[in-house]
Short mmCIF file of C-alpha atoms in Angstrom, two decimals:
data_model
loop_
_atom_site.label_atom_id
_atom_site.label_comp_id
_atom_site.label_asym_id
_atom_site.label_seq_id
_atom_site.Cartn_x
_atom_site.Cartn_y
_atom_site.Cartn_z
CA MET A 1433 -29.19 -64.80 -17.56
CA ALA A 1434 -32.92 -62.08 -16.58
CA GLN A 1435 -31.29 -62.87 -12.86
CA VAL A 1436 -27.05 -61.33 -14.87
CA TRP A 1437 -29.62 -58.73 -15.52
CA ALA A 1438 -30.79 -57.27 -12.21
CA GLN A 1439 -27.63 -57.66 -10.93
CA VAL A 1440 -25.75 -55.85 -13.26
CA LEU A 1441 -28.67 -52.79 -13.34
CA ALA A 1442 -28.10 -52.72 -9.23
CA GLY A 1443 -24.89 -52.65 -9.32
CA ALA A 1444 -23.64 -55.38 -9.93
CA THR A 1445 -20.08 -54.41 -11.95
CA SER A 1446 -18.30 -56.88 -10.74
CA ILE A 1447 -17.96 -60.84 -11.61
CA ASP A 1448 -16.98 -61.88 -7.86
CA GLY A 1449 -19.58 -59.90 -6.67
CA ALA A 1450 -22.50 -61.02 -9.33
CA ALA A 1451 -22.10 -64.72 -8.50
CA HIS A 1452 -22.68 -64.00 -4.82
CA ALA A 1453 -25.51 -62.01 -5.25
CA LEU A 1454 -26.90 -65.27 -7.09
CA ASP A 1455 -25.43 -67.36 -4.90
CA THR A 1456 -23.34 -68.70 -7.21
CA ASN A 1457 -19.61 -68.64 -7.86
CA VAL A 1458 -17.66 -67.35 -10.49
CA ARG A 1459 -16.70 -69.66 -12.46
CA THR A 1460 -19.87 -70.89 -12.99
CA LEU A 1461 -21.56 -68.03 -13.83
CA GLN A 1462 -18.34 -67.56 -16.37
CA ARG A 1463 -19.39 -70.79 -17.34
CA THR A 1464 -23.25 -70.10 -17.85
CA LEU A 1465 -21.85 -67.20 -19.25
CA ASN A 1466 -19.39 -68.44 -22.11
CA ARG A 1467 -22.28 -71.38 -23.32
CA GLU A 1468 -24.27 -67.88 -24.67
CA GLY A 1469 -21.21 -67.19 -25.90
CA LEU A 1470 -20.55 -63.70 -23.33
CA ASP A 1471 -17.85 -62.84 -21.05
CA TYR A 1472 -18.96 -60.53 -18.01
CA ARG A 1473 -17.44 -57.58 -18.54
CA GLY A 1474 -18.98 -57.78 -22.05
CA LEU A 1475 -22.48 -57.78 -20.99
CA VAL A 1476 -21.95 -55.39 -18.35
CA ASN A 1477 -20.78 -52.99 -20.88
CA VAL A 1478 -24.06 -54.13 -23.62
CA ILE A 1479 -26.81 -54.05 -19.74
CA ARG A 1480 -26.16 -50.31 -19.38
CA VAL A 1481 -25.41 -49.08 -22.94
CA GLN A 1482 -28.65 -50.93 -23.40
CA ARG A 1483 -29.99 -48.76 -20.03
CA ALA A 1484 -28.39 -45.84 -21.50
CA ARG A 1485 -29.82 -45.82 -23.96
CA GLU A 1486 -33.49 -45.92 -22.49
CA LEU A 1487 -32.82 -42.97 -20.38
CA LEU A 1488 -31.75 -41.22 -22.77
CA GLY A 1489 -34.15 -41.47 -24.93
CA GLY A 1490 -36.74 -41.63 -21.85
CA THR A 1491 -35.52 -38.64 -19.44
CA GLN A 1492 -34.99 -35.44 -18.97
CA MET A 1493 -31.46 -36.94 -16.83
CA SER A 1494 -27.95 -35.08 -17.73
CA ILE A 1495 -25.50 -37.74 -18.84
CA THR A 1496 -23.72 -37.23 -15.63
CA ASP A 1497 -26.32 -38.40 -13.31
CA ILE A 1498 -27.32 -40.87 -16.21
CA SER A 1499 -23.40 -41.64 -15.93
CA SER A 1500 -22.97 -42.29 -12.28
CA GLN A 1501 -26.16 -44.35 -12.16
CA LEU A 1502 -24.61 -46.91 -14.00
CA GLY A 1503 -21.42 -46.86 -11.98
CA TYR A 1504 -19.16 -45.57 -14.27
CA SER A 1505 -16.27 -43.41 -12.16
CA ALA A 1506 -16.09 -40.75 -14.85
CA PRO A 1507 -18.75 -38.73 -17.93
CA ALA A 1508 -16.03 -39.28 -20.08
CA ASN A 1509 -15.77 -43.42 -19.43
CA PHE A 1510 -19.63 -43.85 -19.65
CA ALA A 1511 -19.32 -41.47 -23.19
CA ARG A 1512 -15.80 -43.94 -24.41
CA ALA A 1513 -18.44 -46.59 -24.20
CA PHE A 1514 -20.93 -45.97 -25.33
CA ARG A 1515 -19.32 -44.43 -29.07
CA ARG A 1516 -17.74 -47.43 -29.17
CA ILE A 1517 -20.67 -50.01 -28.28
CA THR A 1518 -23.50 -47.04 -30.11
CA GLY A 1519 -21.21 -45.44 -32.74
CA VAL A 1520 -23.13 -42.36 -31.39
CA ALA A 1521 -21.82 -39.41 -28.55
CA PRO A 1522 -24.74 -40.85 -26.01
CA SER A 1523 -25.42 -36.67 -26.91
CA ASP A 1524 -25.88 -36.89 -29.99
CA PHE A 1525 -27.68 -40.50 -28.90
CA ARG A 1526 -30.32 -37.93 -27.17
CA MET A 1527 -30.53 -35.47 -30.07
CA PHE A 1528 -31.48 -37.77 -32.62
CA CYS A 1529 -34.46 -39.86 -29.95
CA ARG A 1530 -36.19 -35.53 -29.90
CA ARG A 1531 -35.65 -36.02 -33.95
CA SER A 1532 -37.91 -38.59 -33.94
CA LEU A 1533 -40.27 -37.84 -31.59
#
């Protein structure tokens, strides 16, 4: 699973790209993820949001730069995905992190 995580962070947002980088086929990767109770798209979203939390809480990068670094086509798409998974907007998450220090 760590290899898949690394591929997603390296920019492999399609299952085809990740399977190729891992030198396996798509079906084998899908079966591996299914055994863990995961699907590729869901895993990509979780990994991206985890990395976004790290960047929002630990850097001064703009939300636009973070969304771009994580492979989102637009900051609004990033904000929507982040809010769907965490329940808060990226800017609110950042403010909460700053207040907690």
